[in-house]
Amino acid sequence: MTGCLTIAGLGPGSSDHITPAVEQAIAVATDVVGYIRYVARIAPRDGLVLHPSDNRVEADRARHALDMAAAGRRVLVVSSGDPGVFAMAAAVYEVLETDPTRWQDVDITVLPGITAMLAAAARVGAPLGHDFCVINLSDNLKPWAMIEQRLRLALQADFAMAFYNPRSKSRPEGFRKTMQILKSFGEGNRPVIFARAVSTPDESIMIVPLAEAQPDMADMQTVVLVGSSQTRTLSHKGAVLAYTPRSVKG
Ligand code: SAH
């Protein structure tokens, strides 16, 4: 009997942000595969085997999940946020392509989740209310020169931006360079949002003008949103909000 493989997003942290479809998939799974911190969010129960693994072993994890599904298990691969955003869904398809016949009978379903930038944007208003782009600032899987080029072109095109994986202990330089490039474009008053551990008990959110933004305001648990030239801040009931109007005059 062939099982199935579901790749699900657990949202940014709070169980309130898990979709009913993902809850249902968790309820019927026989095996849960994923990074330790995400598997820890699944409540243990009889009949469910948890397979936590370390970071950076995505391909091994995907192969293991596909093999268990081919052997008849109902396997759930979990990511935080959305599984298609810098996460396990692409990793599974990369592995699938290496040996298409081996897993040809496995049904694969991707269940979306609320990605970090959308949870962060919602906390501060609507900074992504007009066109925006998303860049993963980690150069583990692509050259730094490509990141820098995309950043410059996004600035030229006046997109608002969301940065994932902005800064880790092993690569503090990239985000420092990113901030330099952003500041070199002028408009020091465009808002920058540092949203850390959104929708978890450790959540902290800062909105600062670009001129005051510092590289150490971000870490690996932070998603950084940078306004376009049109993004505005306003005060409402004592809180500072940021939003980007939907229209731009031609
Ligand atoms: N699939 C995930 C992203 C994985 S990449 C998603 O869709 O959200 C990991 C990066 O996501 C982190 O470095 C951080 O930039 C961001 N991130 C994930 N969860 C977050 C949270 N709760 N708050 C802020 N940023 C988060």
PDB file of C-alpha atoms and ligand atoms in Angstrom:
ATOM      1  CA  MET A   1       0.000   0.000   0.000  1.00  0.00           C
ATOM      2  CA  THR A   2       1.250   3.469  -0.831  1.00  0.00           C
ATOM      3  CA  GLY A   3       0.858   6.177   1.763  1.00  0.00           C
ATOM      4  CA  CYS A   4       0.861   9.871   1.220  1.00  0.00           C
ATOM      5  CA  LEU A   5       3.015  12.875   1.866  1.00  0.00           C
ATOM      6  CA  THR A   6       1.572  16.184   3.069  1.00  0.00           C
ATOM      7  CA  ILE A   7       3.815  19.213   3.361  1.00  0.00           C
ATOM      8  CA  ALA A   8       2.210  21.660   5.766  1.00  0.00           C
ATOM      9  CA  GLY A   9       2.861  25.142   7.099  1.00  0.00           C
ATOM     10  CA  LEU A  10       2.387  25.606  10.849  1.00  0.00           C
ATOM     11  CA  GLY A  11       2.173  29.402  10.631  1.00  0.00           C
ATOM     12  CA  PRO A  12       4.498  31.786  12.441  1.00  0.00           C
ATOM     13  CA  GLY A  13       3.991  30.505  15.991  1.00  0.00           C
ATOM     14  CA  SER A  14       0.605  30.699  17.645  1.00  0.00           C
ATOM     15  CA  SER A  15      -1.798  27.773  17.233  1.00  0.00           C
ATOM     16  CA  ASP A  16      -4.457  30.372  16.322  1.00  0.00           C
ATOM     17  CA  HIS A  17      -2.595  30.798  13.056  1.00  0.00           C
ATOM     18  CA  ILE A  18      -2.750  27.128  12.021  1.00  0.00           C
ATOM     19  CA  THR A  19      -5.348  26.511   9.314  1.00  0.00           C
ATOM     20  CA  PRO A  20      -8.092  23.925   9.873  1.00  0.00           C
ATOM     21  CA  ALA A  21      -6.748  21.965   6.870  1.00  0.00           C
ATOM     22  CA  VAL A  22      -3.344  21.656   8.559  1.00  0.00           C
ATOM     23  CA  GLU A  23      -4.952  20.702  11.896  1.00  0.00           C
ATOM     24  CA  GLN A  24      -6.818  17.941  10.074  1.00  0.00           C
ATOM     25  CA  ALA A  25      -3.609  16.702   8.426  1.00  0.00           C
ATOM     26  CA  ILE A  26      -1.894  16.598  11.831  1.00  0.00           C
ATOM     27  CA  ALA A  27      -4.821  14.613  13.262  1.00  0.00           C
ATOM     28  CA  VAL A  28      -4.544  11.835  10.645  1.00  0.00           C
ATOM     29  CA  ALA A  29      -0.739  11.650  10.247  1.00  0.00           C
ATOM     30  CA  THR A  30       1.214   8.571  11.300  1.00  0.00           C
ATOM     31  CA  ASP A  31       4.605  10.326  11.075  1.00  0.00           C
ATOM     32  CA  VAL A  32       5.754  13.930  11.407  1.00  0.00           C
ATOM     33  CA  VAL A  33       9.068  14.962   9.879  1.00  0.00           C
ATOM     34  CA  GLY A  34      10.797  18.321  10.250  1.00  0.00           C
ATOM     35  CA  TYR A  35      13.265  20.580  11.965  1.00  0.00           C
ATOM     36  CA  ILE A  36      13.337  19.908  15.750  1.00  0.00           C
ATOM     37  CA  ARG A  37      11.767  23.248  16.694  1.00  0.00           C
ATOM     38  CA  TYR A  38       8.815  22.757  14.367  1.00  0.00           C
ATOM     39  CA  VAL A  39       8.203  19.097  15.241  1.00  0.00           C
ATOM     40  CA  ALA A  40       8.153  20.228  18.899  1.00  0.00           C
ATOM     41  CA  ARG A  41       4.981  22.148  18.086  1.00  0.00           C
ATOM     42  CA  ILE A  42       3.098  18.902  17.355  1.00  0.00           C
ATOM     43  CA  ALA A  43       1.379  17.326  20.381  1.00  0.00           C
ATOM     44  CA  PRO A  44       2.479  13.697  20.846  1.00  0.00           C
ATOM     45  CA  ARG A  45      -0.260  11.068  20.716  1.00  0.00           C
ATOM     46  CA  ASP A  46      -0.603   7.297  20.365  1.00  0.00           C
ATOM     47  CA  GLY A  47       0.050   6.126  16.834  1.00  0.00           C
ATOM     48  CA  LEU A  48       2.057   9.194  15.861  1.00  0.00           C
ATOM     49  CA  VAL A  49       5.817   8.922  15.374  1.00  0.00           C
ATOM     50  CA  LEU A  50       7.776  12.177  15.545  1.00  0.00           C
ATOM     51  CA  HIS A  51      10.990  12.426  13.472  1.00  0.00           C
ATOM     52  CA  PRO A  52      12.767  15.638  14.489  1.00  0.00           C
ATOM     53  CA  SER A  53      15.973  16.471  12.613  1.00  0.00           C
ATOM     54  CA  ASP A  54      18.614  19.134  12.632  1.00  0.00           C
ATOM     55  CA  ASN A  55      18.746  22.229  10.485  1.00  0.00           C
ATOM     56  CA  ARG A  56      20.342  22.027   7.036  1.00  0.00           C
ATOM     57  CA  VAL A  57      19.494  18.380   6.373  1.00  0.00           C
ATOM     58  CA  GLU A  58      16.484  19.223   4.232  1.00  0.00           C
ATOM     59  CA  ALA A  59      17.310  16.784   1.407  1.00  0.00           C
ATOM     60  CA  ASP A  60      17.835  13.819   3.789  1.00  0.00           C
ATOM     61  CA  ARG A  61      14.635  14.726   5.587  1.00  0.00           C
ATOM     62  CA  ALA A  62      12.691  14.921   2.316  1.00  0.00           C
ATOM     63  CA  ARG A  63      14.045  11.540   1.135  1.00  0.00           C
ATOM     64  CA  HIS A  64      13.178   9.912   4.457  1.00  0.00           C
ATOM     65  CA  ALA A  65       9.642  11.348   4.285  1.00  0.00           C
ATOM     66  CA  LEU A  66       9.130  10.187   0.674  1.00  0.00           C
ATOM     67  CA  ASP A  67      10.441   6.700   1.511  1.00  0.00           C
ATOM     68  CA  MET A  68       8.109   6.346   4.491  1.00  0.00           C
ATOM     69  CA  ALA A  69       5.162   7.501   2.354  1.00  0.00           C
ATOM     70  CA  ALA A  70       6.112   4.975  -0.346  1.00  0.00           C
ATOM     71  CA  ALA A  71       6.096   2.287   2.362  1.00  0.00           C
ATOM     72  CA  GLY A  72       2.484   3.089   3.249  1.00  0.00           C
ATOM     73  CA  ARG A  73       2.734   5.713   6.025  1.00  0.00           C
ATOM     74  CA  ARG A  74       0.729   8.960   6.180  1.00  0.00           C
ATOM     75  CA  VAL A  75       3.639  11.340   6.452  1.00  0.00           C
ATOM     76  CA  LEU A  76       3.425  15.001   7.380  1.00  0.00           C
ATOM     77  CA  VAL A  77       6.415  17.239   6.693  1.00  0.00           C
ATOM     78  CA  VAL A  78       6.159  20.445   8.715  1.00  0.00           C
ATOM     79  CA  SER A  79       7.631  23.889   8.109  1.00  0.00           C
ATOM     80  CA  SER A  80       7.062  27.088  10.015  1.00  0.00           C
ATOM     81  CA  GLY A  81       5.018  29.742   8.258  1.00  0.00           C
ATOM     82  CA  ASP A  82       4.258  28.575   4.733  1.00  0.00           C
ATOM     83  CA  PRO A  83       6.045  25.434   3.449  1.00  0.00           C
ATOM     84  CA  GLY A  84       6.587  26.997   0.025  1.00  0.00           C
ATOM     85  CA  VAL A  85       8.462  30.037   1.362  1.00  0.00           C
ATOM     86  CA  PHE A  86      12.155  29.180   1.835  1.00  0.00           C
ATOM     87  CA  ALA A  87      11.114  25.861   3.336  1.00  0.00           C
ATOM     88  CA  MET A  88      10.441  22.158   2.833  1.00  0.00           C
ATOM     89  CA  ALA A  89       8.060  22.072  -0.138  1.00  0.00           C
ATOM     90  CA  ALA A  90      10.758  22.949  -2.677  1.00  0.00           C
ATOM     91  CA  ALA A  91      13.191  20.598  -0.912  1.00  0.00           C
ATOM     92  CA  VAL A  92      10.770  17.681  -1.406  1.00  0.00           C
ATOM     93  CA  TYR A  93      10.361  18.415  -5.129  1.00  0.00           C
ATOM     94  CA  GLU A  94      14.128  18.803  -5.574  1.00  0.00           C
ATOM     95  CA  VAL A  95      14.582  15.300  -4.144  1.00  0.00           C
ATOM     96  CA  LEU A  96      11.613  13.890  -6.105  1.00  0.00           C
ATOM     97  CA  GLU A  97      13.222  15.026  -9.354  1.00  0.00           C
ATOM     98  CA  THR A  98      16.438  13.128  -8.610  1.00  0.00           C
ATOM     99  CA  ASP A  99      14.624   9.774  -8.850  1.00  0.00           C
ATOM    100  CA  PRO A 100      11.143  10.219 -10.347  1.00  0.00           C
ATOM    101  CA  THR A 101      10.246   6.509 -10.562  1.00  0.00           C
ATOM    102  CA  ARG A 102      11.175   5.657  -6.969  1.00  0.00           C
ATOM    103  CA  TRP A 103       8.277   7.655  -5.508  1.00  0.00           C
ATOM    104  CA  GLN A 104       5.925   7.686  -8.509  1.00  0.00           C
ATOM    105  CA  ASP A 105       2.908   6.354  -6.570  1.00  0.00           C
ATOM    106  CA  VAL A 106       3.143   8.743  -3.627  1.00  0.00           C
ATOM    107  CA  ASP A 107       0.390  11.368  -3.433  1.00  0.00           C
ATOM    108  CA  ILE A 108       1.919  14.700  -2.471  1.00  0.00           C
ATOM    109  CA  THR A 109      -0.120  17.612  -1.117  1.00  0.00           C
ATOM    110  CA  VAL A 110       1.117  21.035  -0.053  1.00  0.00           C
ATOM    111  CA  LEU A 111      -0.970  22.836   2.571  1.00  0.00           C
ATOM    112  CA  PRO A 112      -0.263  26.562   2.850  1.00  0.00           C
ATOM    113  CA  GLY A 113       0.351  28.443   6.073  1.00  0.00           C
ATOM    114  CA  ILE A 114       0.638  32.063   7.164  1.00  0.00           C
ATOM    115  CA  THR A 115       4.135  33.136   6.251  1.00  0.00           C
ATOM    116  CA  ALA A 116       6.171  35.320   8.626  1.00  0.00           C
ATOM    117  CA  MET A 117       6.020  38.498   6.533  1.00  0.00           C
ATOM    118  CA  LEU A 118       2.212  38.459   6.422  1.00  0.00           C
ATOM    119  CA  ALA A 119       1.920  37.918  10.169  1.00  0.00           C
ATOM    120  CA  ALA A 120       4.462  40.727  10.716  1.00  0.00           C
ATOM    121  CA  ALA A 121       2.748  43.089   8.290  1.00  0.00           C
ATOM    122  CA  ALA A 122      -0.608  42.514   9.973  1.00  0.00           C
ATOM    123  CA  ARG A 123       0.846  43.463  13.366  1.00  0.00           C
ATOM    124  CA  VAL A 124       1.878  46.944  12.202  1.00  0.00           C
ATOM    125  CA  GLY A 125      -0.888  47.844   9.749  1.00  0.00           C
ATOM    126  CA  ALA A 126      -0.454  47.285   6.004  1.00  0.00           C
ATOM    127  CA  PRO A 127       3.157  47.959   4.945  1.00  0.00           C
ATOM    128  CA  LEU A 128       2.797  45.465   2.069  1.00  0.00           C
ATOM    129  CA  GLY A 129      -0.400  47.085   0.802  1.00  0.00           C
ATOM    130  CA  HIS A 130       1.083  47.882  -2.620  1.00  0.00           C
ATOM    131  CA  ASP A 131       3.648  45.982  -4.761  1.00  0.00           C
ATOM    132  CA  PHE A 132       6.431  44.303  -2.836  1.00  0.00           C
ATOM    133  CA  CYS A 133       9.130  41.673  -3.221  1.00  0.00           C
ATOM    134  CA  VAL A 134      10.647  39.083  -0.936  1.00  0.00           C
ATOM    135  CA  ILE A 135      14.335  38.288  -0.621  1.00  0.00           C
ATOM    136  CA  ASN A 136      16.030  35.588   1.420  1.00  0.00           C
ATOM    137  CA  LEU A 137      19.227  37.267   2.641  1.00  0.00           C
ATOM    138  CA  SER A 138      21.016  34.011   3.389  1.00  0.00           C
ATOM    139  CA  ASP A 139      23.825  33.277   0.974  1.00  0.00           C
ATOM    140  CA  ASN A 140      23.924  29.580   1.929  1.00  0.00           C
ATOM    141  CA  LEU A 141      22.079  28.590  -1.250  1.00  0.00           C
ATOM    142  CA  LYS A 142      22.988  31.421  -3.674  1.00  0.00           C
ATOM    143  CA  PRO A 143      25.886  33.803  -4.219  1.00  0.00           C
ATOM    144  CA  TRP A 144      25.957  37.076  -2.291  1.00  0.00           C
ATOM    145  CA  ALA A 145      26.405  39.013  -5.569  1.00  0.00           C
ATOM    146  CA  MET A 146      22.948  37.831  -6.658  1.00  0.00           C
ATOM    147  CA  ILE A 147      21.364  39.031  -3.425  1.00  0.00           C
ATOM    148  CA  GLU A 148      23.011  42.415  -3.822  1.00  0.00           C
ATOM    149  CA  GLN A 149      21.863  42.747  -7.431  1.00  0.00           C
ATOM    150  CA  ARG A 150      18.265  41.832  -6.547  1.00  0.00           C
ATOM    151  CA  LEU A 151      18.314  44.324  -3.698  1.00  0.00           C
ATOM    152  CA  ARG A 152      19.519  47.172  -5.933  1.00  0.00           C
ATOM    153  CA  LEU A 153      16.953  46.353  -8.625  1.00  0.00           C
ATOM    154  CA  ALA A 154      14.163  46.156  -6.048  1.00  0.00           C
ATOM    155  CA  LEU A 155      15.169  49.569  -4.730  1.00  0.00           C
ATOM    156  CA  GLN A 156      15.244  50.975  -8.255  1.00  0.00           C
ATOM    157  CA  ALA A 157      11.771  49.556  -8.890  1.00  0.00           C
ATOM    158  CA  ASP A 158      10.609  51.086  -5.594  1.00  0.00           C
ATOM    159  CA  PHE A 159       9.193  47.880  -4.157  1.00  0.00           C
ATOM    160  CA  ALA A 160       8.480  47.524  -0.475  1.00  0.00           C
ATOM    161  CA  MET A 161      10.561  44.542   0.635  1.00  0.00           C
ATOM    162  CA  ALA A 162      10.477  41.647   3.049  1.00  0.00           C
ATOM    163  CA  PHE A 163      13.761  40.036   4.083  1.00  0.00           C
ATOM    164  CA  TYR A 164      13.869  36.501   5.459  1.00  0.00           C
ATOM    165  CA  ASN A 165      16.917  35.001   7.210  1.00  0.00           C
ATOM    166  CA  PRO A 166      18.360  38.509   7.599  1.00  0.00           C
ATOM    167  CA  ARG A 167      21.270  37.870   9.912  1.00  0.00           C
ATOM    168  CA  SER A 168      22.829  34.903  11.667  1.00  0.00           C
ATOM    169  CA  LYS A 169      25.792  34.686  13.997  1.00  0.00           C
ATOM    170  CA  SER A 170      27.814  33.017  11.242  1.00  0.00           C
ATOM    171  CA  ARG A 171      26.986  35.690   8.661  1.00  0.00           C
ATOM    172  CA  PRO A 172      26.611  39.106  10.291  1.00  0.00           C
ATOM    173  CA  GLU A 173      28.228  40.902   7.314  1.00  0.00           C
ATOM    174  CA  GLY A 174      25.440  40.435   4.781  1.00  0.00           C
ATOM    175  CA  PHE A 175      22.838  42.370   6.704  1.00  0.00           C
ATOM    176  CA  ARG A 176      25.305  45.164   7.459  1.00  0.00           C
ATOM    177  CA  LYS A 177      25.921  45.462   3.695  1.00  0.00           C
ATOM    178  CA  THR A 178      22.176  45.292   3.046  1.00  0.00           C
ATOM    179  CA  MET A 179      21.589  48.236   5.387  1.00  0.00           C
ATOM    180  CA  GLN A 180      24.374  50.200   3.695  1.00  0.00           C
ATOM    181  CA  ILE A 181      22.838  49.644   0.261  1.00  0.00           C
ATOM    182  CA  LEU A 182      19.374  50.630   1.521  1.00  0.00           C
ATOM    183  CA  LYS A 183      20.741  53.799   3.107  1.00  0.00           C
ATOM    184  CA  SER A 184      22.750  54.699  -0.014  1.00  0.00           C
ATOM    185  CA  PHE A 185      19.458  55.114  -1.895  1.00  0.00           C
ATOM    186  CA  GLY A 186      18.481  58.095   0.260  1.00  0.00           C
ATOM    187  CA  GLU A 187      14.946  58.439   1.656  1.00  0.00           C
ATOM    188  CA  GLY A 188      16.164  57.900   5.198  1.00  0.00           C
ATOM    189  CA  ASN A 189      12.645  58.266   6.523  1.00  0.00           C
ATOM    190  CA  ARG A 190      11.131  55.186   4.878  1.00  0.00           C
ATOM    191  CA  PRO A 191       9.965  52.894   7.679  1.00  0.00           C
ATOM    192  CA  VAL A 192      11.804  49.680   8.506  1.00  0.00           C
ATOM    193  CA  ILE A 193       9.983  47.076  10.582  1.00  0.00           C
ATOM    194  CA  PHE A 194      11.955  44.560  12.635  1.00  0.00           C
ATOM    195  CA  ALA A 195       9.441  41.881  13.562  1.00  0.00           C
ATOM    196  CA  ARG A 196      10.938  39.224  15.821  1.00  0.00           C
ATOM    197  CA  ALA A 197       9.302  35.929  16.836  1.00  0.00           C
ATOM    198  CA  VAL A 198       5.924  37.156  15.614  1.00  0.00           C
ATOM    199  CA  SER A 199       2.933  35.437  17.233  1.00  0.00           C
ATOM    200  CA  THR A 200       5.075  33.714  19.884  1.00  0.00           C
ATOM    201  CA  PRO A 201       5.499  34.687  23.570  1.00  0.00           C
ATOM    202  CA  ASP A 202       8.862  36.298  22.625  1.00  0.00           C
ATOM    203  CA  GLU A 203       7.380  38.614  19.998  1.00  0.00           C
ATOM    204  CA  SER A 204       8.932  42.063  19.673  1.00  0.00           C
ATOM    205  CA  ILE A 205       8.247  44.589  16.947  1.00  0.00           C
ATOM    206  CA  MET A 206      10.053  47.837  16.184  1.00  0.00           C
ATOM    207  CA  ILE A 207       9.299  50.428  13.520  1.00  0.00           C
ATOM    208  CA  VAL A 208      12.200  52.809  12.870  1.00  0.00           C
ATOM    209  CA  PRO A 209      13.069  55.231  10.078  1.00  0.00           C
ATOM    210  CA  LEU A 210      15.717  53.751   7.761  1.00  0.00           C
ATOM    211  CA  ALA A 211      18.262  56.348   8.900  1.00  0.00           C
ATOM    212  CA  GLU A 212      18.037  54.951  12.454  1.00  0.00           C
ATOM    213  CA  ALA A 213      17.933  51.248  11.539  1.00  0.00           C
ATOM    214  CA  GLN A 214      20.949  49.278  12.797  1.00  0.00           C
ATOM    215  CA  PRO A 215      22.175  45.853  11.671  1.00  0.00           C
ATOM    216  CA  ASP A 216      21.972  44.408  15.187  1.00  0.00           C
ATOM    217  CA  MET A 217      18.222  45.046  15.308  1.00  0.00           C
ATOM    218  CA  ALA A 218      17.735  41.766  13.377  1.00  0.00           C
ATOM    219  CA  ASP A 219      18.581  38.150  14.105  1.00  0.00           C
ATOM    220  CA  MET A 220      17.495  34.810  12.635  1.00  0.00           C
ATOM    221  CA  GLN A 221      14.107  35.005  14.309  1.00  0.00           C
ATOM    222  CA  THR A 222      13.372  38.358  12.679  1.00  0.00           C
ATOM    223  CA  VAL A 223      11.636  39.146   9.434  1.00  0.00           C
ATOM    224  CA  VAL A 224      12.488  42.652   8.232  1.00  0.00           C
ATOM    225  CA  LEU A 225      10.027  44.729   6.224  1.00  0.00           C
ATOM    226  CA  VAL A 226      11.295  47.812   4.410  1.00  0.00           C
ATOM    227  CA  GLY A 227       8.822  50.352   3.106  1.00  0.00           C
ATOM    228  CA  SER A 228       8.836  51.725  -0.432  1.00  0.00           C
ATOM    229  CA  SER A 229       9.144  55.481  -0.963  1.00  0.00           C
ATOM    230  CA  GLN A 230       5.329  55.607  -0.567  1.00  0.00           C
ATOM    231  CA  THR A 231       5.110  53.789   2.778  1.00  0.00           C
ATOM    232  CA  ARG A 232       3.867  56.010   5.589  1.00  0.00           C
ATOM    233  CA  THR A 233       3.684  55.796   9.347  1.00  0.00           C
ATOM    234  CA  LEU A 234       0.833  57.097  11.437  1.00  0.00           C
ATOM    235  CA  SER A 235      -0.199  57.079  15.068  1.00  0.00           C
ATOM    236  CA  HIS A 236      -3.462  55.489  16.026  1.00  0.00           C
ATOM    237  CA  LYS A 237      -4.592  55.028  19.639  1.00  0.00           C
ATOM    238  CA  GLY A 238      -1.063  55.475  20.906  1.00  0.00           C
ATOM    239  CA  ALA A 239       0.536  52.949  18.525  1.00  0.00           C
ATOM    240  CA  VAL A 240       2.754  53.685  15.527  1.00  0.00           C
ATOM    241  CA  LEU A 241       1.519  51.938  12.395  1.00  0.00           C
ATOM    242  CA  ALA A 242       2.934  51.642   8.894  1.00  0.00           C
ATOM    243  CA  TYR A 243       1.019  51.290   5.670  1.00  0.00           C
ATOM    244  CA  THR A 244       1.584  51.572   1.946  1.00  0.00           C
ATOM    245  CA  PRO A 245      -1.319  53.130   0.038  1.00  0.00           C
ATOM    246  CA  ARG A 246      -2.828  50.988  -2.716  1.00  0.00           C
ATOM    247  CA  SER A 247      -2.405  53.575  -5.465  1.00  0.00           C
ATOM    248  CA  VAL A 248       0.496  55.507  -6.982  1.00  0.00           C
ATOM    249  CA  LYS A 249      -0.171  58.482  -9.269  1.00  0.00           C
ATOM    250  CA  GLY A 250       1.090  57.985 -12.827  1.00  0.00           C
TER     251      GLY A 250
HETATM  252  N1  SAH B   1       8.663  29.054   5.838  1.00  0.00           N
HETATM  253  C1  SAH B   1       8.873  30.171   6.752  1.00  0.00           C
HETATM  254  C2  SAH B   1      10.212  30.861   6.509  1.00  0.00           C
HETATM  255  C3  SAH B   1      11.414  29.993   6.809  1.00  0.00           C
HETATM  256  S1  SAH B   1      12.922  30.850   6.613  1.00  0.00           S
HETATM  257  C4  SAH B   1       7.709  31.163   6.607  1.00  0.00           C
HETATM  258  O1  SAH B   1       6.939  31.043   5.650  1.00  0.00           O
HETATM  259  O2  SAH B   1       7.573  32.042   7.462  1.00  0.00           O
HETATM  260  C5  SAH B   1      13.239  31.339   8.301  1.00  0.00           C
HETATM  261  C6  SAH B   1      13.063  32.840   8.442  1.00  0.00           C
HETATM  262  O3  SAH B   1      11.676  33.144   8.486  1.00  0.00           O
HETATM  263  C7  SAH B   1      13.618  33.447   9.717  1.00  0.00           C
HETATM  264  O4  SAH B   1      15.012  33.720   9.617  1.00  0.00           O
HETATM  265  C8  SAH B   1      12.811  34.733   9.816  1.00  0.00           C
HETATM  266  O5  SAH B   1      13.302  35.697   8.885  1.00  0.00           O
HETATM  267  C9  SAH B   1      11.459  34.272   9.303  1.00  0.00           C
HETATM  268  N2  SAH B   1      10.519  33.869  10.380  1.00  0.00           N
HETATM  269  C10 SAH B   1       9.999  32.648  10.570  1.00  0.00           C
HETATM  270  N3  SAH B   1       9.131  32.667  11.617  1.00  0.00           N
HETATM  271  C11 SAH B   1       9.122  33.931  12.084  1.00  0.00           C
HETATM  272  C12 SAH B   1       8.412  34.592  13.146  1.00  0.00           C
HETATM  273  N4  SAH B   1       7.550  33.948  13.935  1.00  0.00           N
HETATM  274  N5  SAH B   1       8.648  35.913  13.329  1.00  0.00           N
HETATM  275  C13 SAH B   1       9.514  36.588  12.521  1.00  0.00           C
HETATM  276  N6  SAH B   1      10.198  36.016  11.521  1.00  0.00           N
HETATM  277  C14 SAH B   1      10.011  34.713  11.305  1.00  0.00           C
END
